[in-house]
Amino acid sequence: MKKVLFTLVLSFSAIVFYAQEFAPVGAEWYYDESYAFSGDIDYIKFTSEKDTLINNQLCKKITKRHKILCNDRPYTEYVYASNDTVYFLDTIFNEFQVLYVFSADPLDSWIIKVKDEDHEIDTVSITVNSVSTIEINGQDLRALDVTYFKNDEQRPESRTSTIIEKIGDIEYMFNWYPWSTLACDGNISNGLRCYQDSEIGLYSSGIRDSCEYTYIWTGVFEIEESNLFHLYPNPAQDYTMLEIESMRKYLIEIFDSNGILIKSKMSEDSTCCLDLSLIENGYYLIRISKNNQLIGYKKLIKQ
């Protein structure tokens, strides 16, 4: 990895001292949750439980109903605010890092260091693209439109989002993925459903009808199919043929109706025979990918 100087880059005009509290005790965040290869919908809930002293710093203890597996963050977080800046405890490096800078201006940035799936140190830079104001329950709050960029020599990734003063990132409180999102099949956040505390009150983004909305997926037939490859026969018995034009060396994966991987193989040819003789009758999902890039899905009936 390239050596990077971890500095907080802020223009002088951005230094404004805010008399505000981030994550007051009792604050709650609800994030919309979905899953790879499943249509289930659930929610991730963060709760600011209490004040606690960590490394001689008074912090807010934030607990999670559960977490995003690929995010590599613990079930319990410790954060504190100093003037305009929110810091979080990084247990991997055993130090506090900058999470948000609410007073940042366009082109200002800060850096977070992470360890990727190869246990090498990368950095994530957060750059402010623009700043606006959003009115929530009678309060005018700053909204920072930002870009997250993961500086990984092998798998650089970027994403855009919005950080709202007092609330945080509207996608997820810790909105970066140390591991490649292409190599990790797990749960993801689709954004903030609700936030509430004693000062702001209840804020709902409108993503779902309620903060605690859930949905149970009924099967593979709710997955949208791709027309980029074909299966025949389908329904099938002992085998099915997969045909995909102008492609060599791709990964074929078979998932059952619960989204569990039951078989995979690499194919070197545009036509491949899939042996189904040892697979029980039922509904299945065929996924095709190449170099960690998703090509598409196809539904299969084994009978």
Coordinates of C-alpha atoms in Angstrom, one line a residue:
M1 CA 0.0 0.0 0.0
K2 CA 1.1 3.5 -0.7
K3 CA 2.1 5.5 2.4
V4 CA -0.5 8.2 3.0
L5 CA -0.2 11.1 5.4
F6 CA -3.3 11.0 7.6
T7 CA -4.3 14.6 7.9
L8 CA -7.5 16.5 8.3
V9 CA -7.7 19.0 5.5
L10 CA -9.8 21.9 6.4
S11 CA -9.8 25.5 5.1
F12 CA -9.7 28.2 7.7
S13 CA -13.2 29.4 6.8
A14 CA -14.5 26.0 7.7
I15 CA -13.5 26.2 11.4
V16 CA -16.7 27.0 13.2
F17 CA -17.2 26.0 16.8
Y18 CA -20.6 24.3 17.1
A19 CA -22.3 24.0 20.5
Q20 CA -24.0 20.8 19.7
E21 CA -24.1 17.2 20.9
F22 CA -23.9 14.2 18.6
A23 CA -25.6 10.9 19.7
P24 CA -27.2 12.2 22.9
V25 CA -28.2 9.4 25.2
G26 CA -31.4 7.8 24.0
A27 CA -30.8 8.7 20.3
E28 CA -31.9 6.0 17.9
W29 CA -31.0 5.4 14.2
Y30 CA -33.0 2.9 12.0
Y31 CA -31.3 1.8 8.8
D32 CA -33.1 -0.2 6.0
E33 CA -31.5 -3.6 5.6
S34 CA -31.5 -6.1 2.7
Y35 CA -29.6 -9.2 1.8
A36 CA -27.7 -10.7 -1.1
F37 CA -29.7 -13.4 -2.9
S38 CA -32.7 -12.9 -0.7
G39 CA -35.7 -10.5 -0.8
D40 CA -35.9 -10.3 3.0
I41 CA -36.1 -6.8 4.4
D42 CA -35.2 -5.9 8.0
Y43 CA -33.7 -3.0 9.9
I44 CA -30.5 -2.2 11.7
K45 CA -31.0 -0.2 14.8
F46 CA -28.3 1.9 16.6
T47 CA -29.0 3.2 20.1
S48 CA -27.0 5.7 22.1
E49 CA -27.1 4.0 25.5
K50 CA -24.9 6.0 28.0
D51 CA -21.8 8.1 28.6
T52 CA -18.7 6.2 29.3
L53 CA -15.0 6.9 29.7
I54 CA -12.7 5.3 27.0
N55 CA -9.0 6.0 26.9
N56 CA -9.6 9.0 29.2
Q57 CA -12.1 10.4 26.8
L58 CA -15.8 10.8 27.7
C59 CA -17.7 9.0 24.9
K60 CA -21.2 7.9 23.9
K61 CA -21.7 4.1 23.9
I62 CA -23.7 3.1 20.8
T63 CA -25.1 -0.5 20.5
K64 CA -26.5 -2.2 17.5
R65 CA -29.4 -4.6 17.0
H66 CA -27.1 -6.3 14.5
K67 CA -24.5 -5.0 12.1
I68 CA -23.4 -5.1 8.4
L69 CA -21.0 -8.0 8.1
C70 CA -18.8 -6.5 5.3
N71 CA -18.4 -3.2 7.2
D72 CA -16.0 -4.7 9.7
R73 CA -17.3 -2.6 12.5
P74 CA -17.9 -4.0 16.0
Y75 CA -21.3 -4.4 17.7
T76 CA -20.6 -1.6 20.1
E77 CA -19.3 1.8 19.0
Y78 CA -17.8 4.7 21.0
V79 CA -18.0 8.2 19.7
Y80 CA -17.5 11.7 21.0
A81 CA -17.9 15.2 19.5
S82 CA -15.5 18.1 19.9
N83 CA -16.7 21.4 18.5
D84 CA -17.7 20.7 14.9
T85 CA -16.0 17.2 14.6
V86 CA -17.2 13.7 15.6
Y87 CA -14.6 11.1 16.4
F88 CA -15.1 7.3 16.6
L89 CA -13.0 4.6 18.4
D90 CA -11.2 2.3 15.9
T91 CA -10.5 -0.9 17.8
I92 CA -8.3 -2.2 14.9
F93 CA -5.8 0.6 15.3
N94 CA -6.8 1.4 18.9
E95 CA -7.2 5.1 18.3
F96 CA -9.9 7.7 17.6
Q97 CA -10.4 8.7 14.0
V98 CA -12.5 11.5 12.5
L99 CA -16.0 10.4 11.5
Y100 CA -17.7 13.7 10.5
V101 CA -16.8 17.3 10.2
F102 CA -20.1 19.1 10.2
S103 CA -18.6 22.6 9.5
A104 CA -16.7 21.4 6.4
D105 CA -17.0 23.5 3.3
P106 CA -16.9 22.3 -0.4
L107 CA -13.5 20.7 -1.3
D108 CA -12.6 20.1 2.4
S109 CA -11.8 16.5 3.2
W110 CA -10.7 14.2 5.9
I111 CA -9.2 10.7 5.9
I112 CA -10.0 7.4 7.6
K113 CA -7.5 4.5 7.6
V114 CA -8.8 1.0 7.3
K115 CA -7.5 -2.6 6.8
D116 CA -8.8 -4.4 3.8
E117 CA -9.5 -8.2 3.4
D118 CA -5.8 -8.8 2.8
H119 CA -5.0 -7.1 6.1
E120 CA -3.2 -4.3 4.4
I121 CA -3.7 -0.6 5.3
D122 CA -5.8 1.5 2.9
T123 CA -7.4 4.9 3.3
V124 CA -10.8 6.2 2.7
S125 CA -11.0 9.9 1.9
I126 CA -14.3 11.8 2.4
T127 CA -14.5 14.9 0.3
V128 CA -17.2 17.5 0.5
N129 CA -18.8 18.3 -2.9
S130 CA -21.4 20.8 -1.8
V131 CA -23.2 22.1 1.3
S132 CA -26.8 22.9 1.8
T133 CA -29.4 23.3 4.5
I134 CA -32.2 20.9 5.4
E135 CA -35.1 21.7 7.7
I136 CA -36.0 18.9 10.1
N137 CA -38.8 19.5 12.7
G138 CA -38.2 23.2 12.7
Q139 CA -34.4 23.0 12.9
D140 CA -32.1 24.1 10.0
L141 CA -29.3 21.6 9.8
R142 CA -26.2 21.5 7.5
A143 CA -26.2 18.8 4.8
L144 CA -22.9 17.8 3.3
D145 CA -22.9 16.1 -0.1
V146 CA -19.8 14.0 0.0
T147 CA -17.8 11.4 -1.9
Y148 CA -16.1 8.5 -0.2
F149 CA -13.1 7.1 -2.1
K150 CA -11.3 4.0 -1.0
N151 CA -7.6 4.3 -1.9
D152 CA -6.9 0.6 -2.7
E153 CA -4.3 -0.2 -5.4
Q154 CA -6.1 -3.3 -6.4
R155 CA -9.8 -2.5 -5.9
P156 CA -10.4 1.3 -5.6
E157 CA -14.0 2.1 -4.9
S158 CA -16.1 5.3 -4.5
R159 CA -19.6 6.2 -3.4
T160 CA -21.5 9.4 -2.8
S161 CA -23.8 10.2 0.1
T162 CA -25.1 13.0 2.3
I163 CA -24.0 13.8 5.9
I164 CA -26.6 15.7 8.0
E165 CA -25.5 17.7 11.0
K166 CA -26.4 16.0 14.3
I167 CA -27.7 12.9 12.5
G168 CA -24.8 11.6 10.4
D169 CA -24.6 9.8 7.1
I170 CA -28.0 9.1 5.6
E171 CA -26.7 5.8 4.1
Y172 CA -25.1 4.3 7.3
M173 CA -23.3 5.8 10.2
F174 CA -20.0 4.2 9.1
N175 CA -20.5 4.4 5.4
W176 CA -17.4 2.7 4.0
Y177 CA -16.5 -0.9 3.3
P178 CA -12.9 -1.9 4.1
W179 CA -13.5 -5.1 2.1
S180 CA -14.4 -5.2 -1.5
T181 CA -18.2 -5.0 -1.9
L182 CA -17.9 -7.3 -4.9
A183 CA -16.2 -10.0 -2.9
C184 CA -18.6 -9.9 0.1
D185 CA -22.1 -11.4 -0.1
G186 CA -24.0 -10.3 3.0
N187 CA -26.4 -7.7 4.3
I188 CA -26.4 -4.1 3.2
S189 CA -27.9 -0.8 4.3
N190 CA -30.3 0.9 1.9
G191 CA -30.3 4.1 3.9
L192 CA -31.7 5.8 7.0
R193 CA -35.3 5.1 7.7
C194 CA -35.7 7.1 11.0
Y195 CA -33.8 9.1 13.5
Q196 CA -35.0 10.3 16.8
D197 CA -33.7 12.0 20.0
S198 CA -35.1 14.3 22.7
E199 CA -34.0 17.5 20.8
I200 CA -34.8 16.8 17.2
G201 CA -37.8 14.5 17.8
L202 CA -38.7 11.8 15.3
Y203 CA -37.4 12.2 11.7
S204 CA -38.5 9.8 9.0
S205 CA -36.9 9.7 5.6
G206 CA -39.9 8.0 4.0
I207 CA -38.0 4.9 2.8
R208 CA -40.5 2.6 4.6
D209 CA -43.9 3.0 6.2
S210 CA -42.5 2.6 9.7
C211 CA -39.1 2.5 11.4
E212 CA -39.4 -1.2 12.2
Y213 CA -40.9 -2.5 9.0
T214 CA -39.9 -6.1 8.1
Y215 CA -40.7 -8.4 5.1
I216 CA -40.1 -12.1 4.7
W217 CA -39.1 -13.2 1.2
T218 CA -41.1 -16.1 -0.2
G219 CA -38.7 -17.6 -2.7
V220 CA -36.3 -17.3 -5.6
F221 CA -39.1 -16.3 -8.0
E222 CA -39.0 -12.7 -6.6
I223 CA -35.5 -12.2 -8.1
E224 CA -35.4 -10.3 -11.4
E225 CA -33.9 -12.5 -14.2
S226 CA -31.3 -11.6 -16.7
N227 CA -31.5 -12.2 -20.4
L228 CA -27.7 -12.4 -20.9
F229 CA -27.6 -16.2 -20.6
H230 CA -30.0 -19.2 -21.1
L231 CA -30.7 -22.4 -19.3
Y232 CA -32.2 -25.5 -21.0
P233 CA -34.0 -27.6 -20.2
N234 CA -35.8 -25.7 -17.5
P235 CA -37.5 -27.3 -15.6
A236 CA -34.7 -29.8 -15.5
Q237 CA -34.0 -33.3 -14.0
D238 CA -30.5 -34.6 -13.9
Y239 CA -28.8 -31.7 -15.8
T240 CA -29.3 -28.3 -17.4
M241 CA -27.2 -26.6 -20.1
L242 CA -26.1 -23.0 -19.5
E243 CA -25.3 -21.0 -22.6
I244 CA -23.8 -17.5 -22.6
E245 CA -22.6 -15.7 -25.7
S246 CA -19.0 -14.4 -26.2
M247 CA -17.8 -15.2 -22.7
R248 CA -15.1 -17.4 -21.4
K249 CA -13.9 -18.3 -17.8
Y250 CA -16.8 -17.2 -15.6
L251 CA -18.1 -18.4 -12.3
I252 CA -21.4 -20.3 -12.0
E253 CA -23.1 -20.5 -8.5
I254 CA -26.3 -22.3 -7.6
F255 CA -28.3 -21.0 -4.6
D256 CA -31.3 -22.7 -3.0
S257 CA -34.6 -20.9 -2.1
N258 CA -33.1 -19.7 1.2
G259 CA -30.2 -18.0 -0.6
I260 CA -27.7 -20.6 0.5
L261 CA -24.9 -21.5 -1.9
I262 CA -25.0 -25.2 -2.6
K263 CA -22.7 -25.6 -5.6
S264 CA -20.3 -23.6 -7.7
K265 CA -17.9 -24.2 -10.7
M266 CA -15.7 -22.3 -13.1
S267 CA -16.5 -22.6 -16.8
E268 CA -14.0 -22.1 -19.6
D269 CA -16.6 -22.2 -22.4
S270 CA -19.7 -20.4 -23.6
T271 CA -21.7 -23.5 -23.1
C272 CA -21.6 -25.5 -19.8
C273 CA -23.5 -28.6 -18.5
L274 CA -24.6 -28.4 -14.9
D275 CA -25.0 -31.7 -13.1
L276 CA -28.1 -31.6 -11.0
S277 CA -28.3 -35.3 -10.1
L278 CA -27.3 -34.8 -6.5
I279 CA -29.5 -31.8 -6.0
E280 CA -32.9 -32.2 -4.4
N281 CA -36.0 -31.2 -6.3
G282 CA -37.0 -27.6 -5.8
Y283 CA -36.5 -24.0 -6.8
Y284 CA -33.0 -22.6 -7.4
L285 CA -31.2 -19.5 -8.4
I286 CA -28.2 -19.5 -10.9
R287 CA -25.8 -16.6 -10.6
I288 CA -23.1 -15.9 -13.2
S289 CA -20.1 -13.6 -12.4
K290 CA -16.7 -12.8 -13.9
N291 CA -13.8 -11.2 -12.1
N292 CA -16.1 -10.4 -9.2
Q293 CA -18.5 -8.5 -11.5
L294 CA -22.1 -9.7 -11.5
I295 CA -23.4 -10.8 -15.0
G296 CA -26.9 -11.9 -14.0
Y297 CA -29.4 -14.4 -12.4
K298 CA -31.6 -17.1 -13.8
K299 CA -34.2 -19.1 -12.0
L300 CA -34.2 -22.9 -12.2
I301 CA -36.7 -25.6 -11.3
K302 CA -35.3 -29.1 -10.5
Q303 CA -37.9 -31.8 -10.7

